[in-house]
Each structure stands twice: as C-alpha cells, then as structure tokens.
Coordinates of C-alpha atoms in Angstrom, one line a residue:
X1 CA -23.0 45.6 -18.0
X2 CA -23.5 46.0 -21.8
X3 CA -25.6 43.6 -23.4
X4 CA -25.1 43.3 -27.4
X5 CA -27.9 41.7 -29.3
X6 CA -28.7 42.2 -33.0
X7 CA -25.6 44.9 -33.2
X8 CA -27.9 46.9 -30.7
X9 CA -26.0 47.9 -27.6
X10 CA -28.0 48.2 -24.3
X11 CA -26.6 49.5 -20.8
X12 CA -28.0 47.0 -18.1
X13 CA -28.2 48.0 -14.5
X14 CA -27.0 45.7 -11.7
X15 CA -30.9 44.8 -11.2
X16 CA -31.4 44.1 -15.1
X17 CA -28.3 42.0 -15.2
X18 CA -29.6 39.8 -12.2
X19 CA -32.7 39.3 -13.9
X20 CA -31.1 38.2 -17.1
X21 CA -29.1 35.7 -15.2
X22 CA -32.1 34.3 -13.3
X23 CA -33.8 34.1 -16.8
X24 CA -30.9 32.2 -18.4
X25 CA -30.7 30.0 -15.4
X26 CA -34.3 28.7 -16.2
X27 CA -33.6 28.4 -19.8
X28 CA -30.1 27.1 -19.9
X29 CA -28.5 26.7 -16.4
X30 CA -25.4 24.9 -18.0
X31 CA -24.4 28.1 -19.9
X32 CA -24.9 30.2 -16.6
X33 CA -22.6 27.6 -14.6
X34 CA -19.9 27.9 -17.3
X35 CA -20.1 31.7 -17.6
X36 CA -19.4 31.6 -13.7
X37 CA -16.6 29.3 -14.3
X38 CA -15.3 31.5 -17.2
X39 CA -15.0 34.2 -14.6
X40 CA -13.3 31.8 -12.0
X41 CA -16.4 31.7 -9.6
X42 CA -18.4 29.0 -8.7
X43 CA -21.9 28.8 -8.1
X44 CA -21.8 30.4 -4.6
X45 CA -19.7 33.3 -6.2
X46 CA -16.6 31.9 -4.5
X47 CA -13.5 31.9 -6.2
X48 CA -12.5 28.7 -7.8
X49 CA -8.6 29.3 -7.4
X50 CA -5.9 30.2 -9.8
X51 CA -2.0 29.8 -9.7
X52 CA -2.0 33.6 -9.9
X53 CA -4.2 33.9 -6.8
X54 CA -1.9 31.6 -4.6
X55 CA 0.9 34.1 -5.3
X56 CA -0.9 36.5 -3.0
X57 CA -0.6 34.0 -0.1
X58 CA 2.6 32.2 -1.2
X59 CA 4.5 33.1 1.9
X60 CA 1.8 32.3 4.5
X61 CA 1.9 28.6 3.5
X62 CA 4.2 26.2 5.5
X63 CA 5.6 22.6 4.4
X64 CA 3.3 21.1 6.7
X65 CA 0.2 22.7 5.4
X66 CA 1.3 21.9 1.9
X67 CA 1.7 18.3 2.9
X68 CA -1.6 18.2 4.8
X69 CA -3.1 19.5 1.4
X70 CA -1.3 16.8 -0.7
X71 CA -2.8 14.1 1.6
X72 CA -6.2 15.6 1.0
X73 CA -5.8 15.5 -2.8
X74 CA -4.2 11.8 -2.6
X75 CA -7.2 10.7 -0.6
X76 CA -9.6 12.0 -2.8
X77 CA -8.1 10.4 -6.2
X78 CA -8.1 7.1 -4.1
X79 CA -11.5 7.5 -2.9
X80 CA -13.0 8.4 -6.4
X81 CA -10.4 6.2 -8.3
X82 CA -9.4 9.5 -10.4
X83 CA -5.9 11.0 -11.5
X84 CA -4.9 14.2 -9.6
X85 CA -5.6 15.7 -13.1
X86 CA -9.0 15.3 -12.8
X87 CA -9.5 16.9 -9.7
X88 CA -10.9 20.4 -9.7
X89 CA -9.8 22.8 -7.1
X90 CA -13.3 24.3 -7.1
X91 CA -14.6 21.1 -5.8
X92 CA -13.2 21.7 -2.3
X93 CA -15.8 22.6 0.5
X94 CA -15.3 22.6 4.0
X95 CA -18.6 21.5 4.6
X96 CA -18.3 18.2 2.7
X97 CA -14.5 17.7 2.6
X98 CA -13.4 14.3 4.2
X99 CA -9.9 14.5 5.7
X100 CA -8.2 13.0 9.1
X101 CA -8.4 15.1 12.1
X102 CA -4.7 15.9 11.9
X103 CA -4.9 17.4 8.6
X104 CA -8.1 19.3 9.4
X105 CA -6.5 20.9 12.4
X106 CA -3.5 22.2 10.2
X107 CA -5.7 23.4 7.5
X108 CA -8.8 24.8 9.4
X109 CA -7.7 28.3 9.6
X110 CA -7.3 28.7 5.8
X111 CA -10.1 29.8 3.8
X112 CA -11.7 27.9 0.8
X113 CA -10.5 30.4 -1.8
X114 CA -7.1 30.2 -0.3
X115 CA -7.0 26.6 -0.4
X116 CA -8.1 26.2 -4.0
X117 CA -5.6 28.6 -5.1
X118 CA -3.0 26.7 -3.4
X119 CA -4.4 23.4 -5.1
X120 CA -4.0 25.2 -8.5
X121 CA 0.0 25.7 -7.6
X122 CA 0.4 22.1 -6.3
X123 CA -1.0 20.7 -9.6
X124 CA 0.8 23.0 -11.5
X125 CA 4.1 22.0 -9.6
X126 CA 3.1 18.5 -10.1
X127 CA 2.6 18.8 -13.9
X128 CA 6.0 20.3 -14.3
X129 CA 7.9 17.9 -12.1
X130 CA 6.5 14.7 -13.6
X131 CA 6.3 15.7 -17.2
X132 CA 9.5 18.0 -17.8
X133 CA 12.0 17.3 -14.8
X134 CA 11.8 13.6 -13.7
X135 CA 12.1 12.2 -17.2
X136 CA 15.8 13.9 -17.3
X137 CA 17.0 12.7 -14.0
X138 CA 19.0 9.5 -13.3
X139 CA 18.0 8.8 -9.8
X140 CA 20.7 6.0 -9.5
X141 CA 23.6 8.9 -10.2
X142 CA 24.8 11.5 -7.8
X143 CA 22.9 14.5 -9.6
X144 CA 22.2 17.5 -7.4
X145 CA 18.8 17.8 -8.8
X146 CA 17.9 14.3 -8.0
X147 CA 18.9 14.7 -4.6
X148 CA 17.0 18.3 -4.1
X149 CA 13.9 16.6 -5.8
X150 CA 14.1 13.5 -3.7
X151 CA 14.1 16.0 -0.5
X152 CA 10.4 17.4 -1.4
X153 CA 9.1 14.2 -2.8
X154 CA 6.2 14.1 -0.2
X155 CA 4.9 17.3 -2.1
X156 CA 4.2 15.0 -5.2
X157 CA 1.0 13.3 -5.8
X158 CA 0.7 9.5 -5.5
X159 CA -1.2 9.0 -8.6
X160 CA 1.2 10.1 -11.1
X161 CA 4.1 8.4 -9.4
X162 CA 2.1 5.1 -9.4
X163 CA 1.3 5.8 -13.1
X164 CA 4.8 6.6 -14.2
X165 CA 6.2 3.7 -12.4
X166 CA 3.7 1.1 -14.3
X167 CA 4.8 3.0 -17.6
X168 CA 8.7 2.4 -16.5
X169 CA 7.9 -1.2 -16.0
X170 CA 6.2 -1.7 -19.2
X171 CA 9.3 0.0 -20.8
X172 CA 11.7 -2.2 -19.3
X173 CA 10.2 -5.3 -20.1
X174 CA 13.0 -8.0 -20.9
X175 CA 11.0 -10.9 -21.2
X176 CA 9.1 -11.4 -24.4
X177 CA 5.7 -13.3 -25.0
X178 CA 7.6 -15.9 -26.9
X179 CA 10.1 -16.6 -24.3
X180 CA 9.6 -19.5 -22.4
X181 CA 9.2 -19.0 -18.6
X182 CA 10.8 -21.0 -15.9
X183 CA 8.7 -23.6 -14.2
X184 CA 8.4 -24.0 -10.4
X185 CA 6.8 -27.4 -9.5
X186 CA 5.4 -27.7 -5.9
X187 CA 3.3 -30.5 -4.5
X188 CA 0.6 -29.0 -2.2
X189 CA -0.6 -32.6 -1.4
X190 CA 2.7 -33.6 -0.1
X191 CA 3.5 -30.6 1.9
X192 CA 0.2 -31.3 3.9
X193 CA 2.1 -34.3 5.6
X194 CA 5.2 -32.6 6.4
X195 CA 5.8 -30.4 9.4
X196 CA 7.2 -27.8 7.7
X197 CA 9.7 -27.3 10.4
X198 CA 13.0 -27.6 8.1
X199 CA 13.9 -25.0 5.5
X200 CA 13.7 -27.3 2.7
X201 CA 10.3 -28.2 3.0
X202 CA 9.1 -24.5 2.3
X203 CA 8.2 -23.4 -1.2
X204 CA 10.3 -20.6 -0.6
X205 CA 13.3 -22.4 -0.5
X206 CA 12.1 -24.9 -3.3
X207 CA 11.6 -22.1 -5.5
X208 CA 14.7 -20.6 -4.5
X209 CA 16.6 -23.7 -5.6
X210 CA 15.1 -23.8 -8.8
X211 CA 15.3 -20.1 -9.8
X212 CA 18.8 -19.0 -8.3
X213 CA 20.6 -19.7 -11.5
X214 CA 18.0 -18.1 -13.5
X215 CA 18.9 -14.8 -15.1
X216 CA 16.8 -11.9 -13.6
X217 CA 15.7 -10.8 -17.1
X218 CA 13.1 -13.7 -17.4
X219 CA 11.4 -12.1 -14.3
X220 CA 10.9 -8.7 -15.7
X221 CA 7.4 -9.1 -17.4
X222 CA 5.0 -6.1 -18.3
X223 CA 2.3 -5.1 -15.9
X224 CA -0.8 -7.3 -16.3
X225 CA -3.5 -6.0 -18.6
X226 CA -5.7 -9.0 -19.3
X227 CA -7.5 -11.8 -17.2
X228 CA -4.7 -14.3 -17.5
X229 CA -1.5 -12.1 -17.9
X230 CA 1.9 -13.3 -18.4
X231 CA 3.7 -13.8 -15.0
X232 CA 7.5 -14.0 -14.3
X233 CA 7.1 -17.7 -13.4
X234 CA 5.2 -20.7 -14.3
X235 CA 3.9 -22.3 -11.4
X236 CA 3.0 -26.1 -11.6
X237 CA 0.8 -27.9 -9.0
X238 CA 1.5 -31.4 -9.0
X239 CA -2.0 -33.5 -9.4
X240 CA -3.7 -30.3 -10.6
X241 CA -4.6 -29.7 -14.4
X242 CA -5.6 -26.0 -14.7
X243 CA -5.9 -23.5 -17.6
X244 CA -3.7 -20.7 -17.3
X245 CA -1.2 -19.9 -14.6
X246 CA -3.1 -16.9 -12.8
X247 CA -4.6 -19.0 -9.8
X248 CA -1.4 -21.2 -9.5
X249 CA 0.8 -18.0 -9.1
X250 CA -1.5 -16.3 -6.7
X251 CA -1.5 -19.5 -4.6
X252 CA 2.3 -19.7 -4.8
X253 CA 2.6 -16.2 -3.4
X254 CA 0.1 -16.7 -0.8
X255 CA 1.9 -19.9 0.3
X256 CA 5.2 -17.7 0.4
X257 CA 3.5 -15.1 2.7
X258 CA 2.4 -17.9 5.0
X259 CA 6.0 -19.1 5.3
X260 CA 7.4 -15.6 6.0
X261 CA 4.7 -15.3 8.8
X262 CA 6.0 -18.5 10.2
X263 CA 9.1 -19.8 12.3
X264 CA 10.9 -21.9 9.7
X265 CA 12.6 -19.2 7.4
X266 CA 15.6 -17.7 9.3
X267 CA 14.8 -14.2 7.9
X268 CA 12.0 -12.5 9.7
X269 CA 10.4 -12.5 13.1
X270 CA 7.3 -11.1 14.7
X271 CA 7.2 -8.1 16.7
X272 CA 7.6 -8.9 20.5
X273 CA 7.3 -5.5 22.4
X274 CA 4.2 -3.8 24.0
X275 CA 4.0 -0.9 21.1
X276 CA 1.3 -0.6 18.6
X277 CA 2.7 -3.2 16.2
X278 CA 1.2 -6.6 17.2
X279 CA 0.9 -9.1 14.3
X280 CA 3.8 -7.3 12.5
X281 CA 6.9 -8.6 11.2
X282 CA 10.4 -7.4 10.9
X283 CA 14.0 -8.5 9.5
X284 CA 15.5 -10.8 12.1
X285 CA 18.7 -9.3 13.3
X286 CA 22.0 -11.0 13.6
X287 CA 24.9 -12.0 11.4
X288 CA 24.5 -12.7 7.9
X289 CA 26.0 -15.9 6.2
X290 CA 26.2 -16.8 2.6
X291 CA 22.8 -18.7 2.6
X292 CA 20.7 -15.9 4.4
X293 CA 22.3 -13.4 2.2
X294 CA 20.9 -15.2 -1.1
X295 CA 17.6 -15.7 0.5
X296 CA 17.4 -12.2 1.0
X297 CA 18.2 -11.4 -2.2
X298 CA 15.7 -13.9 -3.5
X299 CA 12.9 -12.2 -1.3
X300 CA 13.6 -8.9 -3.0
X301 CA 13.1 -10.5 -6.3
X302 CA 9.8 -12.0 -5.0
X303 CA 8.8 -8.5 -4.2
X304 CA 9.8 -7.4 -7.5
X305 CA 7.9 -10.0 -9.0
X306 CA 4.8 -9.2 -7.4
X307 CA 4.9 -5.7 -8.3
X308 CA 5.2 -6.7 -11.8
X309 CA 2.5 -9.1 -11.6
X310 CA -0.2 -6.6 -10.0
X311 CA -0.6 -8.9 -7.0
X312 CA -0.8 -7.2 -3.5
X313 CA 1.3 -9.1 -0.7
X314 CA -0.2 -8.7 2.7
X315 CA 3.3 -9.3 4.2
X316 CA 2.7 -7.3 7.5
X317 CA 6.2 -5.7 7.7
X318 CA 6.7 -3.1 10.1
X319 CA 7.0 0.7 9.0
X320 CA 10.5 1.0 9.7
X321 CA 11.2 -1.8 7.2
X322 CA 9.8 0.2 4.4
X323 CA 11.6 3.4 5.7
X324 CA 15.0 2.0 5.6
X325 CA 14.2 0.3 2.4
X326 CA 13.2 3.4 0.5
X327 CA 14.8 6.4 2.4
X328 CA 18.1 4.8 3.4
X329 CA 20.0 5.2 6.7
X330 CA 19.1 7.4 9.7
X331 CA 15.4 7.1 9.4
X332 CA 14.7 5.8 12.7
X333 CA 13.8 8.7 15.1
X334 CA 13.6 8.8 18.8
X335 CA 10.0 8.9 18.7
X336 CA 9.8 5.7 16.6
X337 CA 12.1 4.0 19.2
X338 CA 9.5 5.0 22.0
X339 CA 6.5 3.8 20.1
X340 CA 8.4 0.5 19.2
X341 CA 9.4 -0.3 22.7
X342 CA 7.4 1.7 25.3
X343 CA 8.9 -0.2 28.3
X344 CA 12.6 0.6 27.0
X345 CA 11.5 4.4 26.4
X346 CA 10.1 4.6 29.8
X347 CA 13.4 3.2 31.6
X348 CA 15.7 5.6 29.3
X349 CA 13.4 8.3 30.3
X350 CA 13.7 7.6 33.9
X351 CA 17.5 7.7 33.6
X352 CA 17.5 11.0 31.9
X353 CA 15.2 12.5 34.6
X354 CA 17.4 11.9 37.5
X355 CA 18.9 15.2 38.1
X356 CA 20.5 14.3 41.6
X357 CA 23.2 11.5 42.7
X358 CA 21.2 10.2 45.5
X359 CA 18.1 9.7 43.6
X360 CA 20.3 8.1 40.9
X361 CA 22.1 5.6 43.3
X362 CA 18.5 4.5 44.5
X363 CA 17.6 3.9 40.9
X364 CA 21.0 1.9 40.6
X365 CA 20.0 -0.4 43.5
X366 CA 16.5 -1.0 42.2
X367 CA 17.9 -2.2 38.8
X368 CA 20.7 -4.4 40.1
X369 CA 23.5 -2.0 38.9
X370 CA 23.4 -2.3 35.2
X371 CA 26.4 -2.2 33.0
X372 CA 27.0 -1.5 29.5
X373 CA 25.3 -4.5 28.2
X374 CA 21.9 -4.8 26.6
X375 CA 19.4 -7.7 25.3
X376 CA 19.1 -7.4 21.6
X377 CA 15.7 -8.2 19.8
X378 CA 16.4 -11.8 19.6
X379 CA 17.1 -12.3 23.2
X380 CA 20.9 -12.2 23.3
X381 CA 23.1 -10.2 25.6
X382 CA 25.3 -8.0 23.6
X383 CA 28.2 -5.2 24.7
X384 CA 27.0 -1.8 23.9
X385 CA 30.6 -0.7 23.8
X386 CA 34.0 -2.7 23.9
X387 CA 34.4 -4.0 27.3
X388 CA 30.9 -3.1 28.3
X389 CA 30.6 -5.9 30.8
X390 CA 33.1 -4.5 33.1
X391 CA 31.6 -0.8 32.9
X392 CA 29.1 -0.2 35.5
X393 CA 26.3 2.5 34.8
X394 CA 27.0 5.7 37.2
X395 CA 25.7 9.1 37.3
X396 CA 28.6 10.6 35.0
X397 CA 28.1 7.9 32.3
X398 CA 24.2 7.9 32.3
X399 CA 23.7 9.8 29.1
X400 CA 26.3 7.8 27.2
X401 CA 24.5 4.7 28.3
X402 CA 21.3 6.2 26.9
X403 CA 22.7 7.3 23.6
X404 CA 24.5 3.6 23.2
X405 CA 21.0 1.6 23.8
X406 CA 19.5 3.8 21.4
X407 CA 22.4 3.5 18.8
X408 CA 22.2 -0.2 19.3
X409 CA 18.3 -0.5 18.9
X410 CA 18.6 1.5 15.7
X411 CA 21.3 -0.9 14.2
X412 CA 19.1 -3.6 14.9
X413 CA 16.1 -2.3 13.5
X414 CA 17.8 -0.9 10.2
X415 CA 19.7 -4.3 9.8
X416 CA 21.5 -2.6 6.9
X417 CA 23.4 -5.8 5.5
X418 CA 20.4 -7.5 5.3
X419 CA 18.2 -4.7 3.8
X420 CA 21.0 -4.1 1.3
X421 CA 20.4 -7.6 0.2
X422 CA 16.9 -7.4 -0.4
X423 CA 17.5 -3.9 -2.4
X424 CA 20.1 -6.1 -4.4
X425 CA 17.0 -8.4 -5.5
X426 CA 14.6 -5.4 -5.9
X427 CA 17.0 -3.6 -8.4
X428 CA 17.2 -6.7 -10.7
X429 CA 13.3 -6.3 -11.2
X430 CA 12.3 -2.8 -10.6
X431 CA 13.5 0.6 -11.3
X432 CA 14.3 1.0 -7.6
X433 CA 16.4 4.3 -8.5
X434 CA 13.2 6.1 -9.3
X435 CA 11.1 4.5 -6.6
X436 CA 13.5 5.6 -3.9
X437 CA 13.9 9.0 -5.5
X438 CA 10.2 10.0 -5.6
X439 CA 8.4 7.2 -3.6
X440 CA 7.7 7.8 0.1
X441 CA 8.1 4.8 2.1
X442 CA 4.4 4.4 2.8
X443 CA 3.7 4.8 -1.1
X444 CA 6.0 2.0 -2.0
X445 CA 4.5 -0.1 0.6
X446 CA 1.0 0.4 -0.8
X447 CA 2.4 -0.6 -4.2
X448 CA 4.0 -3.7 -2.8
X449 CA 1.2 -4.6 -0.3
X450 CA -2.1 -2.9 -1.4
X451 CA -4.8 -2.0 0.9
X452 CA -6.6 -4.6 2.9
X453 CA -10.1 -2.7 2.6
X454 CA -12.2 -4.0 -0.3
X455 CA -14.6 -1.8 -2.1
X456 CA -17.5 -3.8 -2.6
X457 CA -19.4 -1.0 -4.4
X458 CA -16.4 -0.9 -6.9
X459 CA -16.4 -4.8 -7.2
X460 CA -20.1 -4.8 -8.0
X461 CA -20.0 -2.1 -10.3
X462 CA -17.1 -4.0 -12.3
X463 CA -18.7 -7.5 -12.1
X464 CA -19.6 -9.4 -15.3
X465 CA -22.7 -11.6 -15.7
X466 CA -22.6 -14.7 -18.1
X467 CA -25.4 -15.2 -20.4
X468 CA -28.7 -16.2 -18.5
X469 CA -27.9 -14.3 -15.4
X470 CA -28.8 -10.5 -14.6
X471 CA -27.9 -8.4 -11.7
X472 CA -31.6 -8.2 -11.1
X473 CA -32.1 -11.8 -10.5
X474 CA -32.9 -12.6 -6.8
X475 CA -30.2 -15.0 -6.1
X476 CA -27.7 -12.5 -7.3
X477 CA -29.3 -9.8 -5.2
X478 CA -29.1 -12.2 -2.3
X479 CA -25.6 -12.9 -3.2
X480 CA -24.4 -9.2 -2.9
X481 CA -26.5 -8.6 0.2
X482 CA -24.6 -11.3 2.0
X483 CA -21.1 -9.8 0.7
X484 CA -22.3 -6.7 2.0
X485 CA -23.1 -8.0 5.5
X486 CA -19.6 -9.9 5.8
X487 CA -17.2 -8.7 8.2
X488 CA -13.9 -7.3 7.0
X489 CA -11.9 -10.8 7.9
X490 CA -14.6 -12.8 6.2
X491 CA -14.7 -10.7 2.9
X492 CA -11.2 -10.9 2.5
X493 CA -11.4 -14.7 3.0
X494 CA -14.1 -14.8 0.2
X495 CA -11.8 -12.8 -2.2
X496 CA -9.2 -15.3 -1.6
X497 CA -11.8 -18.2 -2.4
X498 CA -12.4 -16.5 -5.5
X499 CA -9.5 -15.4 -6.9
X500 CA -6.6 -17.0 -4.7
X501 CA -5.5 -13.8 -3.4
X502 CA -6.3 -11.8 -0.3
X503 CA -6.1 -8.3 -1.6
X504 CA -7.1 -7.0 -5.0
X505 CA -5.5 -3.8 -6.3
X506 CA -7.7 -0.6 -6.5
X507 CA -7.8 0.9 -9.9
X508 CA -6.0 4.1 -10.6
X509 CA -8.7 5.5 -12.3
X510 CA -12.2 4.3 -13.7
X511 CA -10.5 3.5 -17.2
X512 CA -7.8 1.3 -15.9
X513 CA -8.9 -1.9 -14.2
X514 CA -6.2 -4.3 -13.4
X515 CA -6.5 -7.8 -13.1
X516 CA -8.1 -9.9 -11.6
X517 CA -11.0 -7.4 -12.4
X518 CA -13.5 -7.9 -13.6
X519 CA -15.3 -10.4 -11.2
X520 CA -17.3 -13.0 -13.4
X521 CA -20.4 -14.5 -11.8
X522 CA -21.7 -17.6 -13.8
X523 CA -24.3 -20.1 -13.0
X524 CA -23.7 -23.5 -11.3
X525 CA -22.4 -26.3 -13.7
X526 CA -24.9 -28.8 -12.8
X527 CA -28.1 -26.7 -13.7
X528 CA -30.5 -29.6 -13.6
X529 CA -30.0 -30.7 -10.0
X530 CA -31.5 -29.3 -6.9
X531 CA -29.7 -25.9 -6.7
X532 CA -29.9 -26.0 -2.8
X533 CA -27.7 -28.9 -2.6
X534 CA -24.9 -27.4 -4.8
X535 CA -21.7 -25.5 -3.5
X536 CA -20.5 -22.5 -4.6
X537 CA -17.4 -23.1 -7.0
X538 CA -14.7 -20.7 -8.0
X539 CA -12.3 -20.5 -11.2
X540 CA -9.4 -18.6 -9.6
X541 CA -7.3 -17.9 -12.6
X542 CA -10.3 -15.8 -14.1
X543 CA -11.8 -14.7 -11.1
X544 CA -15.0 -16.5 -11.6
X545 CA -17.8 -17.3 -9.2
X546 CA -20.3 -20.0 -10.0
X547 CA -23.5 -19.6 -8.0
X548 CA -26.3 -21.9 -8.0
X549 CA -29.9 -20.3 -7.9
X550 CA -30.3 -20.9 -4.2
X551 CA -33.8 -20.5 -2.9
X552 CA -33.2 -18.0 -0.2
X553 CA -31.1 -15.4 1.4
X554 CA -30.3 -17.8 4.5
X555 CA -29.2 -20.7 2.2
X556 CA -27.0 -18.1 0.2
X557 CA -25.4 -17.0 3.3
X558 CA -24.9 -20.4 4.7
X559 CA -23.0 -21.5 1.1
X560 CA -21.0 -18.5 1.1
X561 CA -20.0 -18.9 4.7
X562 CA -18.8 -22.5 3.8
X563 CA -17.1 -21.3 1.0
X564 CA -14.9 -19.0 3.4
X565 CA -14.4 -21.7 5.4
X566 CA -13.0 -23.8 2.8
X567 CA -10.8 -21.2 1.2
X568 CA -7.6 -22.2 3.2
X569 CA -8.2 -25.9 2.3
X570 CA -5.5 -26.7 -0.3
X571 CA -7.8 -29.7 -1.2
X572 CA -10.9 -28.0 -2.0
X573 CA -11.9 -27.3 -5.4

C-alpha cells in the first residue's frame, strides 16, 4: 500500500496499513466507514453488493427467489416508512432481517453478498421501469410491451407504484377548487327509527339517487394534502352544524361500509362455507338487472372516491374479488377453490380417487345417486349442463362431473358481469388501466382498504400538542400509556372516535404524511371545572382529541374506554 503525504511516498506493509486504519478509526471513524464503502465493503468486510456482482450469479436466481426478495424490500419499506430508493442493499443482514417463514425458506441458501447484489439488480430494474418505460405505455391499449410488463409486475416494488399512482391521480384532476361540489344530505336521527330493511332507507341508495345524474368529473379531486381537504362530494348531516367536510364524509363512508356488510343491499353476501374466510364478503351471484347494474357501477365510483380521498375502507371483500377486479378472468385456481369450500373439495377428491366401479357404486348409493345438478352459493339448485337433472353421475362421466362443478363454482365467484360494472365505475374515477397493468390484486386491495394495524409509535411521533400542553405532562403520558394497553379492536374503535374512520393510512415515507395526520391533542373546553368529571371530546374533521387533566391513570383509562363505547353512537358528540 502506498501512503502519500507532503509529496513523500512511503510503502506500507499490511501491518502498517492495519495500524493506520485503526488510528484513523479512533480519530475519525466516519471517514473509515466511507472508505470501506467506497471500496464496496461494509464494516464487517463483506461486499455491499453491486449490479455487476449480480451478473456472476444471474442464472442461479429463480423467479420465486426474486419474488421473495421483492417481498423483503417491500416489507422493509413499509416497516420504516421509506421509499425503495432509500433502502441500502448493504443493510441486509441475515441475523437481523425480518421476513416471513416462507420467504426465508426460499432464500436461506443464499449468501448475504449474493442477496445484496441481487437487491442492487432489482433496484436498477425498477428504476428503469418506472422512470423510462411505464410513462411511455398506454395500459388501456393492446400494446405488446404493456402485456409483457404486466406479466412481471410482481417484480416491481410497491412504493413506486403507489407514488406514481398518486401522481397520476393529481395529474388527472377534473374538479377545480372553485367548482361547487354536489351535496348529499342525510339524516342520521331519522334513520335511527327505521329498520333499514328496505333499500330506499340506506345511505348507499339515497346518495346514489342524488349522484346518479352527476358527471363523474365532479368526483375526480386531487389526493388530500391538508387537514381538511376537498372531497369528491359534500355530505350534509341534518341537525349538525360543523365546520369542514372531513368528519361528515368519513362518517358517510363508514355508514356505507356498514350497509355493504348488512343484508339490505342486493349486491353482496357473507362468506358461508367452512374455509378460512369467516367474516368476509363477496359479490352476490345471480342475474343482473338494470337497478343492480347501476348500483354496482356506483359502488365502483365510491371505491374510486375513497382512494382519491385517501380514506381506507375496511370493506372485507374476499381475495378472489380483488384478483378478478385487477387480473381479469381465469384467476381462480383449483387450490383457491379447495380453500374456499373444503367440504366440496373433499367430495370431489373422493370422486376422483375411486378407481374401480364397485367402490364407485358404493359411493353413489351413499350419496343418493347424484345427477348433474349442484347447489349455488345462494342456495338454488342449478343444472351443471343442459338437461343435467336427467343425467345421473356414473363411473364413466365422473371426471366431467368434477370439472363441471369446478367450472360452475368459478363462474359464481368471478361474477364477470357484476365485476365489469364495478370496473366501469372505477374507470370513471381512477386510472384503472395503469392499476391493472402494474398493481397486484393485493396491492390494490391495500390501496383501497389500507391496513387494520395502527402504528401507535408512528401516531405518537406525528402528534401535535396545543399551547399549554406538553408530551411530558403526566396526564398526556397516562393517555399514551392507556392507548398502548388497548387491544387492537379497542384501538381501532378509539381511532374511529377521534377521526370518524377505523383505519388511518400509513405514510409512504417520513416526509409525506397523509390526512388525517397529524393527530392534535388539546385541553378540555371547560378548563375551570373539575377535570375528573369531564369526558374526552373529539373534533373528527381535524383529528383533534380534547383531553381533560385527569388526576390518575385509572380515570384516564375509564374515560377512554367510555369514549370507545360511544364511538358507534350517532348521537354522541
């Protein structure tokens, strides 16, 4: 090694060089780290990874391994609220890396240096795709490049897809700030006395009647960038005088979700089988009439409005709904059918496993000699083929019988006509060509529904305190201590109490905080009264919680739990 100082060149031995680095590390450790990085090594003298380094092992990587690595980068971006460009490949360390067991089993034979170089390659690939290729593609056309890009969309990082979608949404605004919004007036007090057993009593149908003749350009607003942004529609609650539209619009969407999960709307139905989807919903199969066609289109517009408003909707639709919506036809696999209806899967497996006619004859007798008829999800008997009632199952046609039931169930789940109506509504509000071109079904579901997880550390970090209140005040510390002690369900309900929505969006990065962030904490209005006698109040339009100076943790917890109980009460303040 050569050491040049004051134009004098000295030849250093390995021992001299080591001593020099150790001395520099004591005086200026940052310069030593930068020196290692300049040579593409970390402090453990492991390669930090390069695109060139990935070429040496290019053929050893499979698509499955790449997808697992993309999941690792996506999870890291989400966990630390970072863009993928901010992720350094050298940060990958096996001993501290958090990934699910499936991805770990796929990548476990790869070395750290190999993985780092592959991350460099994937970052370079994504840089080229989003900055130079995607802007040139019309995903609504039949371009060959668009189809080829869509075929590998799982290799693209979620963070740039979401950022670019927000940019496109802001670039396709058709409603300006001076343009008056359409007002939807609803009466929450009158609706308390109604049974909600008829369609006309629902806010969904009432708002549809008001908005059905409105040009969709009125709903194409920009993404929210303030505490009280412009929303696609103005919601007026009879008997309530509030400033701003945020709280009312969020309450309106929350009520719509409740109605979707109810039994009055002829659009959706709960999952009824014995698989892992309890509590979820699906499009109700059956014929499509003029009214339901229009309602499905309106539902698609509501989804689009929620996305443009940055308000996550906990609609709980089943995975196949999003797959059909984003990926189109032929996306429901045999394995999904098996998980959807385990009892049916076991029945069909038994038919396929019977290899001799004698055992099959016993099966027919035990099952009362079935014919080519099957019960639909809605409970109706339907012929699997023309004249199926007159065709008995036998050993020779057993495989046709199995295939017919699978095809029938696939068609029921896909509900192509109805999903196409939802897509028609979405296309009027969102750039669905781009979304279907580069988003996976799970990513679009996340964009619409958000996450049920609430990051309290993030919320606490981005909370503002009004004058006279400090995060070091004892009652504020009690407040956060209580929130951290709540169950996920209780915390979700408290968030709804505070801002009128169950879910709050997660920031894409630390510099981009979407509404309703930040939460504001203010003192109680009645500051001169006995604080322990006061209730916690919320101004949902601006995500403000007014907290009295309670005298103890126990009282704080009691009052917060009371606010949680009152969150569902439309008469509560």
